[in-house]
mmCIF file of C-alpha atoms in Angstrom:
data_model
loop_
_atom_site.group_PDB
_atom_site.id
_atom_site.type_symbol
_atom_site.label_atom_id
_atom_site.label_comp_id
_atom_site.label_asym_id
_atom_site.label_seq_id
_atom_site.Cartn_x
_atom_site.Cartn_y
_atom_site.Cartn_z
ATOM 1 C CA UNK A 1 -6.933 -6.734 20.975
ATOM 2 C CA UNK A 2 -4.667 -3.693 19.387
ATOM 3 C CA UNK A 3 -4.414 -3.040 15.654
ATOM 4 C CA UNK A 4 -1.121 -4.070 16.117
ATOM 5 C CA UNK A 5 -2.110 -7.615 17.732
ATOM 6 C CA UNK A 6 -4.161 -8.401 15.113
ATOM 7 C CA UNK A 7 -1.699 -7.278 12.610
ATOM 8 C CA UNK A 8 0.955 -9.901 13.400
ATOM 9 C CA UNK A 9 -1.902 -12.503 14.106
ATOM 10 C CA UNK A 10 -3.175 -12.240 10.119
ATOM 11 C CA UNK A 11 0.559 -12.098 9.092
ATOM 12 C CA UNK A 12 1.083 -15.403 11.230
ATOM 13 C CA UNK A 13 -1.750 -16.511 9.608
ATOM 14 C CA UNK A 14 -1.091 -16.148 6.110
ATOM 15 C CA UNK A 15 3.185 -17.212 6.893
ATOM 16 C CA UNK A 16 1.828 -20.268 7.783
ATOM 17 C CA UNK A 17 -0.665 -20.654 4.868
ATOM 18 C CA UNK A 18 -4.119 -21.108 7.373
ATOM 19 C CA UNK A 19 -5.039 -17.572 5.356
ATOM 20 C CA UNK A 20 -4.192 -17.372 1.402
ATOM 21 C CA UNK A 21 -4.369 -14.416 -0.400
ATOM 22 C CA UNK A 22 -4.922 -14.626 -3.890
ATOM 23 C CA UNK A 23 -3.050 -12.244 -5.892
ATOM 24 C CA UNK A 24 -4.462 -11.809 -9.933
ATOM 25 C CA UNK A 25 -1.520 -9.627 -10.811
ATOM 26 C CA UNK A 26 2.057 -7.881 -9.822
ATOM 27 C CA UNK A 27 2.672 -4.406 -11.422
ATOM 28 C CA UNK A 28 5.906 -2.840 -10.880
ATOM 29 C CA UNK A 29 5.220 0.891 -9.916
ATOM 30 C CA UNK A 30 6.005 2.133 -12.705
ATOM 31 C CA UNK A 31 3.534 0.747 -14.355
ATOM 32 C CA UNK A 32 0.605 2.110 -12.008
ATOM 33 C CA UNK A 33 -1.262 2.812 -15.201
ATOM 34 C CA UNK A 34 -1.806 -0.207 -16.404
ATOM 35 C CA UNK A 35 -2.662 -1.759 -13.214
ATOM 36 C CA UNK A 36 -5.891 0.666 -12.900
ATOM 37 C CA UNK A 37 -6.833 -0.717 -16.331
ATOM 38 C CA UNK A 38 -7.167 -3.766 -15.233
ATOM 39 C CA UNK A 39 -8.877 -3.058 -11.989
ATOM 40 C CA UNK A 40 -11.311 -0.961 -13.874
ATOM 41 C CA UNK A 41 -11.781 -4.441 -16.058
ATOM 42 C CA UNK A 42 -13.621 -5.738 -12.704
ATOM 43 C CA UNK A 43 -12.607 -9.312 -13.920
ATOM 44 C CA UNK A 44 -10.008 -9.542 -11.622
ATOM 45 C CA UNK A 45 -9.865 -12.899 -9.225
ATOM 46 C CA UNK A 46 -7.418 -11.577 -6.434
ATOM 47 C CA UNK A 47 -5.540 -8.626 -5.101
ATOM 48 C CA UNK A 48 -3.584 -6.423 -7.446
ATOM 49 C CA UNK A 49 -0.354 -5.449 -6.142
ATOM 50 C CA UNK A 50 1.696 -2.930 -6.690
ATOM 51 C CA UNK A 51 5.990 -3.710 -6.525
ATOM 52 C CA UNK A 52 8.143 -0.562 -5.434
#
């Protein structure tokens, strides 16, 4: 299976809500800073995502 393949299989996947992925926080970019704080916390329960 290509990179691609499974690509669009795990985006599928989470569409469809068989995969959830947890997010702990949304930082605009901006704010870049203050998402590394955070992170560097290590208390985080999810992803931390960065918003263009």
């Amino acid at each position: 299976m290509s990179t691609r393949e499974v690509f669009t299989e795990m985006a599928e996947h989470v569409a469809s809500g068989r995969i959830e992925i947890p997010v702990a926080a949304a930082y605009p970019l901006d704010r870049v800073r203050d998402a590394y704080a955070e992170l560097e916390q290590r208390h985080t329960r999810g992803k931390i995502v960065l918003i263009p």
